[in-house]
mmCIF file of C-alpha atoms in Angstrom:
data_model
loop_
_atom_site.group_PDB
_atom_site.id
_atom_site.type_symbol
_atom_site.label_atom_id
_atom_site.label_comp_id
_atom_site.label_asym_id
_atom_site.label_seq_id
_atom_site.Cartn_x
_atom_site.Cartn_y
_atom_site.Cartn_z
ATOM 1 C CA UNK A 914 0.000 0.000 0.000
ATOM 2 C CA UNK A 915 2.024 2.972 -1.346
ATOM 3 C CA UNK A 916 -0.091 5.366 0.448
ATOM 4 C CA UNK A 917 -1.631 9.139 -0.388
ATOM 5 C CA UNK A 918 0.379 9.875 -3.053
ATOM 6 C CA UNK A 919 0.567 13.889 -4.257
ATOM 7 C CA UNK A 920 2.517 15.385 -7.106
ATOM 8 C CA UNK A 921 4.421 17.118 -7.806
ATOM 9 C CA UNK A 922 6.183 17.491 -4.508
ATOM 10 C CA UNK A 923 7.447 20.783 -5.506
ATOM 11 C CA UNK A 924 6.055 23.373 -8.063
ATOM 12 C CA UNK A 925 7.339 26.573 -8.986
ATOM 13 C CA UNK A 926 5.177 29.206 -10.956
ATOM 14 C CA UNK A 927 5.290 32.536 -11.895
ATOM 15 C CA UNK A 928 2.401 35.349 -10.613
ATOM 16 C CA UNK A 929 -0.370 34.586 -12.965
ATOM 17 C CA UNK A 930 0.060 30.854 -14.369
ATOM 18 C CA UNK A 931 -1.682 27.708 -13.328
ATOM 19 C CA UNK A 932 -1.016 25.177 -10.406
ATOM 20 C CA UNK A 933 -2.137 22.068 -10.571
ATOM 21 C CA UNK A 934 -1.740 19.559 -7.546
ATOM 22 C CA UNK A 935 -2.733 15.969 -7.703
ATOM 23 C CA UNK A 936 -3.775 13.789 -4.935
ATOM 24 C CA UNK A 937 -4.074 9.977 -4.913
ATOM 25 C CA UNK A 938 -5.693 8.217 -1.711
ATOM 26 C CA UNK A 939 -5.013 5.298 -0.070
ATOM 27 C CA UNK A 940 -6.020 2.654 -2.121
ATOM 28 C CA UNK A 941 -9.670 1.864 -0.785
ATOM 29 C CA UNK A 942 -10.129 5.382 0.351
ATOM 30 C CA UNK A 943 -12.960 7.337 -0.928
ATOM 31 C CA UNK A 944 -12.515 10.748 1.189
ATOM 32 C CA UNK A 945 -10.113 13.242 0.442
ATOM 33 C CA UNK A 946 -9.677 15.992 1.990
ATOM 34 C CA UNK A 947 -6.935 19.394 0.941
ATOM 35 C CA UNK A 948 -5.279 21.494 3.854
ATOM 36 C CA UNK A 949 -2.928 24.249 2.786
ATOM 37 C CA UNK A 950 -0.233 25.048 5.333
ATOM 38 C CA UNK A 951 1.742 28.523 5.297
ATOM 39 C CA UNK A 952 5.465 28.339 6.657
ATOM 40 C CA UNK A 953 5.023 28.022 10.253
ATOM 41 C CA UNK A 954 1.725 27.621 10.999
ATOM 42 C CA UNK A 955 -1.140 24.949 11.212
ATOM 43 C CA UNK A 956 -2.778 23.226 8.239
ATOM 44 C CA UNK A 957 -5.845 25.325 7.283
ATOM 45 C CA UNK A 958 -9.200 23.372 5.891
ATOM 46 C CA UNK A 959 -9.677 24.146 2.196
ATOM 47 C CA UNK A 960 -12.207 21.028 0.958
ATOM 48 C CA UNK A 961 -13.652 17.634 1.564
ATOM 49 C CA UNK A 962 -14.585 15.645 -1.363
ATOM 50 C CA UNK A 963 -15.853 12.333 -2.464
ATOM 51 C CA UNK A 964 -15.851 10.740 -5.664
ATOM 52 C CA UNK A 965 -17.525 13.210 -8.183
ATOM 53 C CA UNK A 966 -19.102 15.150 -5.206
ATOM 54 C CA UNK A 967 -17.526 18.158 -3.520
ATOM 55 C CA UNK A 968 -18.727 17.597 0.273
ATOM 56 C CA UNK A 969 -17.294 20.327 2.481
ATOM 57 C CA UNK A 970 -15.561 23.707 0.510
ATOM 58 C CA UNK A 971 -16.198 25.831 3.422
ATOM 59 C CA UNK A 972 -12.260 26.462 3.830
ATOM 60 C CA UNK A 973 -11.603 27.605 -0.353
ATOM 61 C CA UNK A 974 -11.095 30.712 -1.732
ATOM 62 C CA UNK A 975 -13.947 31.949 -3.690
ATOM 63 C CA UNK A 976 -11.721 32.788 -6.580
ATOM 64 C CA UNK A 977 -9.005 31.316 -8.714
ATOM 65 C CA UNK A 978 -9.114 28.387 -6.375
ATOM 66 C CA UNK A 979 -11.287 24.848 -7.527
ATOM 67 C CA UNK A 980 -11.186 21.116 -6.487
ATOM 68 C CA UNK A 981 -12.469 17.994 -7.986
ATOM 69 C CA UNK A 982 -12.144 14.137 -7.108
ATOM 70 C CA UNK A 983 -13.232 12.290 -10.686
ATOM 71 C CA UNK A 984 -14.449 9.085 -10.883
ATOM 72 C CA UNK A 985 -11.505 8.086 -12.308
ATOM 73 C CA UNK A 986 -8.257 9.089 -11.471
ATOM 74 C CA UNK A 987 -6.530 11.459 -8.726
ATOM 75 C CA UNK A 988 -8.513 14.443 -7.031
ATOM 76 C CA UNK A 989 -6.920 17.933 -8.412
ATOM 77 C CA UNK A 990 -6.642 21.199 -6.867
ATOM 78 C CA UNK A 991 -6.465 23.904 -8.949
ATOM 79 C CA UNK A 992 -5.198 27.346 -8.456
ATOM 80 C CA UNK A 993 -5.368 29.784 -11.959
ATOM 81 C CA UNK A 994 -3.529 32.795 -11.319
ATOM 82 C CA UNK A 995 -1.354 31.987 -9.026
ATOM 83 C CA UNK A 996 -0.419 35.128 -6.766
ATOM 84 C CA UNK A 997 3.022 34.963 -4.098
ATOM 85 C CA UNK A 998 0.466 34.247 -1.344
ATOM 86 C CA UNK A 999 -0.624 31.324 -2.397
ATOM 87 C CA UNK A 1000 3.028 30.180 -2.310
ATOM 88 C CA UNK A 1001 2.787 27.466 0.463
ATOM 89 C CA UNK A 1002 2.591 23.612 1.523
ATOM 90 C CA UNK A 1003 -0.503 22.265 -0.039
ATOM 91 C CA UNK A 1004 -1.219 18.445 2.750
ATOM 92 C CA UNK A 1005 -3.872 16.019 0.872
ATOM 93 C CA UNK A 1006 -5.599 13.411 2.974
ATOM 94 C CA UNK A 1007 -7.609 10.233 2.761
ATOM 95 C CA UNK A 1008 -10.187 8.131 4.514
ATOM 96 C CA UNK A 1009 -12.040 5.421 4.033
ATOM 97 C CA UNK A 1010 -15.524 6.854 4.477
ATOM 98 C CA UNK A 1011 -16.611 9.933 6.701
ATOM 99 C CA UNK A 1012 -13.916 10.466 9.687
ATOM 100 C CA UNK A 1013 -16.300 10.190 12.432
ATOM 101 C CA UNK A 1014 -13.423 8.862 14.657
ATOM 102 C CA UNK A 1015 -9.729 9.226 15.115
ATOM 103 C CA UNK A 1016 -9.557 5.878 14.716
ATOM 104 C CA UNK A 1017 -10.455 5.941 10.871
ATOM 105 C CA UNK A 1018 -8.177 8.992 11.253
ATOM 106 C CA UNK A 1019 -6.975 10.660 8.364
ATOM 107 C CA UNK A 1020 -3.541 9.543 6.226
ATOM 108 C CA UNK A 1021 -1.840 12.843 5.227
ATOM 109 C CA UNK A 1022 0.014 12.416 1.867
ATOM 110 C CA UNK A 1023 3.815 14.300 2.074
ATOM 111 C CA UNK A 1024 2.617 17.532 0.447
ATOM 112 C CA UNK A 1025 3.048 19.602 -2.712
ATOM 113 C CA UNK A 1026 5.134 22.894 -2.064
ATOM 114 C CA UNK A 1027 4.400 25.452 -4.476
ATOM 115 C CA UNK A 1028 6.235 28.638 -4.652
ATOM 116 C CA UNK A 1029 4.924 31.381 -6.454
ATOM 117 C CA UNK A 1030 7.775 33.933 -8.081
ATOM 118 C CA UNK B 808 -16.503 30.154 15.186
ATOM 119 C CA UNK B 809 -14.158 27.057 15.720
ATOM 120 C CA UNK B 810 -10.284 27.608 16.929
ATOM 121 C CA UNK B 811 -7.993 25.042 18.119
ATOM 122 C CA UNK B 812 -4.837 26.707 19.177
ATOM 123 C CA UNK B 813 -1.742 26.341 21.351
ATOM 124 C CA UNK B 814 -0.191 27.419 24.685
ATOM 125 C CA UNK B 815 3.282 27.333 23.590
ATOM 126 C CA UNK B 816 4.835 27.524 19.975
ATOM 127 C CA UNK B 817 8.041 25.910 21.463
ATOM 128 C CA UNK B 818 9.345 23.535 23.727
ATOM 129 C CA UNK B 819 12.794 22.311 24.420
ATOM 130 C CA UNK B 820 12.948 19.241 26.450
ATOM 131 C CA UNK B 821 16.574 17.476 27.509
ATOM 132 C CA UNK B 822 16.416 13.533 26.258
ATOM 133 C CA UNK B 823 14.988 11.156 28.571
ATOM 134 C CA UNK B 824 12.534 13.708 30.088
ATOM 135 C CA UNK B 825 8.689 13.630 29.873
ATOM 136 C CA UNK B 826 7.544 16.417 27.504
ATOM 137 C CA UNK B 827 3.943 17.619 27.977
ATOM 138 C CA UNK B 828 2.377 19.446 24.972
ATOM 139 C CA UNK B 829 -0.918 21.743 25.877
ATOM 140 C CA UNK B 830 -3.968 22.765 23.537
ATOM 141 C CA UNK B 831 -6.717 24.683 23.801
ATOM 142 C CA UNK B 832 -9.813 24.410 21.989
ATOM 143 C CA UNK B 833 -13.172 25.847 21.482
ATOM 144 C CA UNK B 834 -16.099 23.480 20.355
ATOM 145 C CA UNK B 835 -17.079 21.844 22.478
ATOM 146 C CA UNK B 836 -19.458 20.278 20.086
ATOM 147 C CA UNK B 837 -16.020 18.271 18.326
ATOM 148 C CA UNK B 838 -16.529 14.575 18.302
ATOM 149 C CA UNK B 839 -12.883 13.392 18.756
ATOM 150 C CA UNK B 840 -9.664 15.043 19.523
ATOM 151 C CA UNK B 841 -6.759 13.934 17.705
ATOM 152 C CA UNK B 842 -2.923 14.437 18.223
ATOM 153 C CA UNK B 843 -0.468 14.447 15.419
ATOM 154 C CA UNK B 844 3.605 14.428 14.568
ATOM 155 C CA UNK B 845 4.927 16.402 11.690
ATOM 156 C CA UNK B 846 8.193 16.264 10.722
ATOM 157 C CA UNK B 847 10.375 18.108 8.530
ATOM 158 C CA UNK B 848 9.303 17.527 4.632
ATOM 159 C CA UNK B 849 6.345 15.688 5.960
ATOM 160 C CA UNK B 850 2.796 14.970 6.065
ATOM 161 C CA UNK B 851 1.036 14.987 9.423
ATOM 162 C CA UNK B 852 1.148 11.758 11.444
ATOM 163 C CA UNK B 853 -1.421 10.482 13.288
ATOM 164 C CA UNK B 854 -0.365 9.911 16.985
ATOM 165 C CA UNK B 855 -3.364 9.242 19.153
ATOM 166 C CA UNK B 856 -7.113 10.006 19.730
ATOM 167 C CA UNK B 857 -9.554 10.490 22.318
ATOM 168 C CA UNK B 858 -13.231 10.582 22.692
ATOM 169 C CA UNK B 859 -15.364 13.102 23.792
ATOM 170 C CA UNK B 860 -17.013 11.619 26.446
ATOM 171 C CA UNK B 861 -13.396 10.315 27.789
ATOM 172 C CA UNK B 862 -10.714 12.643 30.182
ATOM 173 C CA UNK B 863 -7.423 10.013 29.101
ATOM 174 C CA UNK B 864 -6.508 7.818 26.611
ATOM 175 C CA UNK B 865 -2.536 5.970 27.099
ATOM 176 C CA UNK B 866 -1.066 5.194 24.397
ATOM 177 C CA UNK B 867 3.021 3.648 24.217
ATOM 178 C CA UNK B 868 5.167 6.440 25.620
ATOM 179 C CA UNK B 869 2.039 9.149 25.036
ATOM 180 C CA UNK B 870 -0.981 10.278 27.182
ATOM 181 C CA UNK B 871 -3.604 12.253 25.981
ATOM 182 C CA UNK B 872 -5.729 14.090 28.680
ATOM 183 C CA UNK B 873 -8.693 16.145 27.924
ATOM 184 C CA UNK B 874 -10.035 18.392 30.175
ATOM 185 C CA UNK B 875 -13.875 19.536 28.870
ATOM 186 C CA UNK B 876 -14.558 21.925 32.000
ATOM 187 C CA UNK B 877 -11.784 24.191 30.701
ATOM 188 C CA UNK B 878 -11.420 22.774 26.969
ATOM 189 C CA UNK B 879 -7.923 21.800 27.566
ATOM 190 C CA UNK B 880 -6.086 18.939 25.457
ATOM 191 C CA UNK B 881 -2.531 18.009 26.601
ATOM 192 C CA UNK B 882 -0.157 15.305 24.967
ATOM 193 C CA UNK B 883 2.128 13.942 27.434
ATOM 194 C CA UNK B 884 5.239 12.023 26.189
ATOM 195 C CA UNK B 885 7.182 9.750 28.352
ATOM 196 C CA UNK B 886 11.154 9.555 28.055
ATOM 197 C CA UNK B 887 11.522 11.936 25.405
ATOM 198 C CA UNK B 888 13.895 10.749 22.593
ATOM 199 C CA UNK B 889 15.607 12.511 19.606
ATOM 200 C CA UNK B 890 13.128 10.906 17.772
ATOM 201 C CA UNK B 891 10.527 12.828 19.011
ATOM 202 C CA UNK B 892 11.560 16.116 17.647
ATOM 203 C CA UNK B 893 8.855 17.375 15.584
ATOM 204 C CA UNK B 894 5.971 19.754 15.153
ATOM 205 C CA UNK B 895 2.853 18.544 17.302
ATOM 206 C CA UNK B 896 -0.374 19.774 16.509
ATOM 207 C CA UNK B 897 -3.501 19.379 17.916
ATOM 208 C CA UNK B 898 -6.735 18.909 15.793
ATOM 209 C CA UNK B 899 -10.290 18.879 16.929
ATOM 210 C CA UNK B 900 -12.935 16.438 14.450
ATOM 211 C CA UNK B 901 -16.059 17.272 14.218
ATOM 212 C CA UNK B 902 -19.006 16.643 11.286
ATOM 213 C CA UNK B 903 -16.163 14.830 9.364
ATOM 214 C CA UNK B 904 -14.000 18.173 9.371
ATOM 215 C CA UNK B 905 -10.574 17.796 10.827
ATOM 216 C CA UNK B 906 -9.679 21.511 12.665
ATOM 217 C CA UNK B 907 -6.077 22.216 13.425
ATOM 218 C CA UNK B 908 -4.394 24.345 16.177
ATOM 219 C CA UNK B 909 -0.514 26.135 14.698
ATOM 220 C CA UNK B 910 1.455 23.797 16.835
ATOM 221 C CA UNK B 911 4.300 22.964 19.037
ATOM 222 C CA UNK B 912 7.916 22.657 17.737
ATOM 223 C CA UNK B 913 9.453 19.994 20.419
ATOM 224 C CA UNK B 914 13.024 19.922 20.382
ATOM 225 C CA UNK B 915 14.533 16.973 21.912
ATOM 226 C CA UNK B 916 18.313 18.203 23.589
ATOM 227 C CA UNK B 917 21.190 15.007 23.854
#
């Protein structure tokens, strides 16, 4: 079991391009969940999703910022026009359903760092 | 609105010592409280749990104690090693939402 699996683990864009970060669960999982973590601080909520169904996007920007867990294939979070604040350590993490408990507690994946120039 | 935050950002403990890491939270409507381990380059790592309805929860070399009357959530680690040098962070679960506090860099002194 190879685990949550993101790429790339680091990105580097210039203000105003695309970032695209893929996440892909544990096999068996179908919860994922995105936290975005700014140097030395906590990881911040962005989104929960399921398979084709965005759950929980309480925690994401209203602009330039979408998320989306195909049937197929790994979830995506998207960030178009990428400003230096977005620059910052973006966690992915699975479960196998709803985490109602620690105990189906969530597996973080390493994280995708994206700096933004 | 929720918050789970920390006491202390730091704490330097000599090797061999017990190391006791404080939260503080405020919903008290969260189903679980979780602890977890970060280190450098990585994700979060689960450490322990404990239920609402319980006050401590042992776990090998860590104690979790939760304290509802004053919302208080400590993580107590037993013999400190090297090892244990990390970021701790306390997160608070509730509706299927995992809520993080900034956390507490541990350093571990030979």
């Amino acid at each position: 079991n190879a685990g949550v699996m993101q790429n790339p683990r680091h990105l580097v864009r210039r203000r105003g391009q695309e970032a695209r970060l893929r996440c892909s669960p544990m096999k068996g999982h179908s919860h994922v969940y995105w936290y975005r973590q700014l140097p030395e601080e906590g990881l911040k909520f962005m989104v929960y999703l399921q398979k084709e169904n965005i759950i929980d996007e309480s925690g994401m920007p209203k602009e330039r910022f979408s998320a989306e867990f195909p049937k197929e294939g790994p979830s995506i979070l998207r960030i178009q026009q990428v400003v230096r604040g977005d620059s910052a350590a973006y966690f992915c993490a699975s479960s196998p359903r709803l985490a109602r408990s620690g105990a189906n507690v969530l597996t973080f994946g390493a994280g995708s760092r994206l700096t933004v120039l | 609105g929720e918050s789970v935050g920390l006491h202390l950002p730091t704490l330097s403990v000599q090797e061999g010592d017990n190391s006791i890491i404080n939260c503080a939270y405020s919903n008290s409507a969260s189903d679980y409280f979780i602890w977890y381990k970060q280190e450098s380059g990585k994700g979060p790592q689960f450490i322990i749990d404990i239920r609402s309805n319980m006050d401590k929860r042992q776990g090998q070399r860590v104690t979790v104690l939760l304290n509802k009357t004053v919302k208080h959530l400590s993580l107590q680690i037993a013999a400190t090693q090297p090892g244990d040098s990390a970021v701790y962070f306390c997160a608070e679960l509730n509706a299927g939402k995992s809520t993080f506090g900034d956390g507490t860099t541990l350093t571990v002194k030979p």
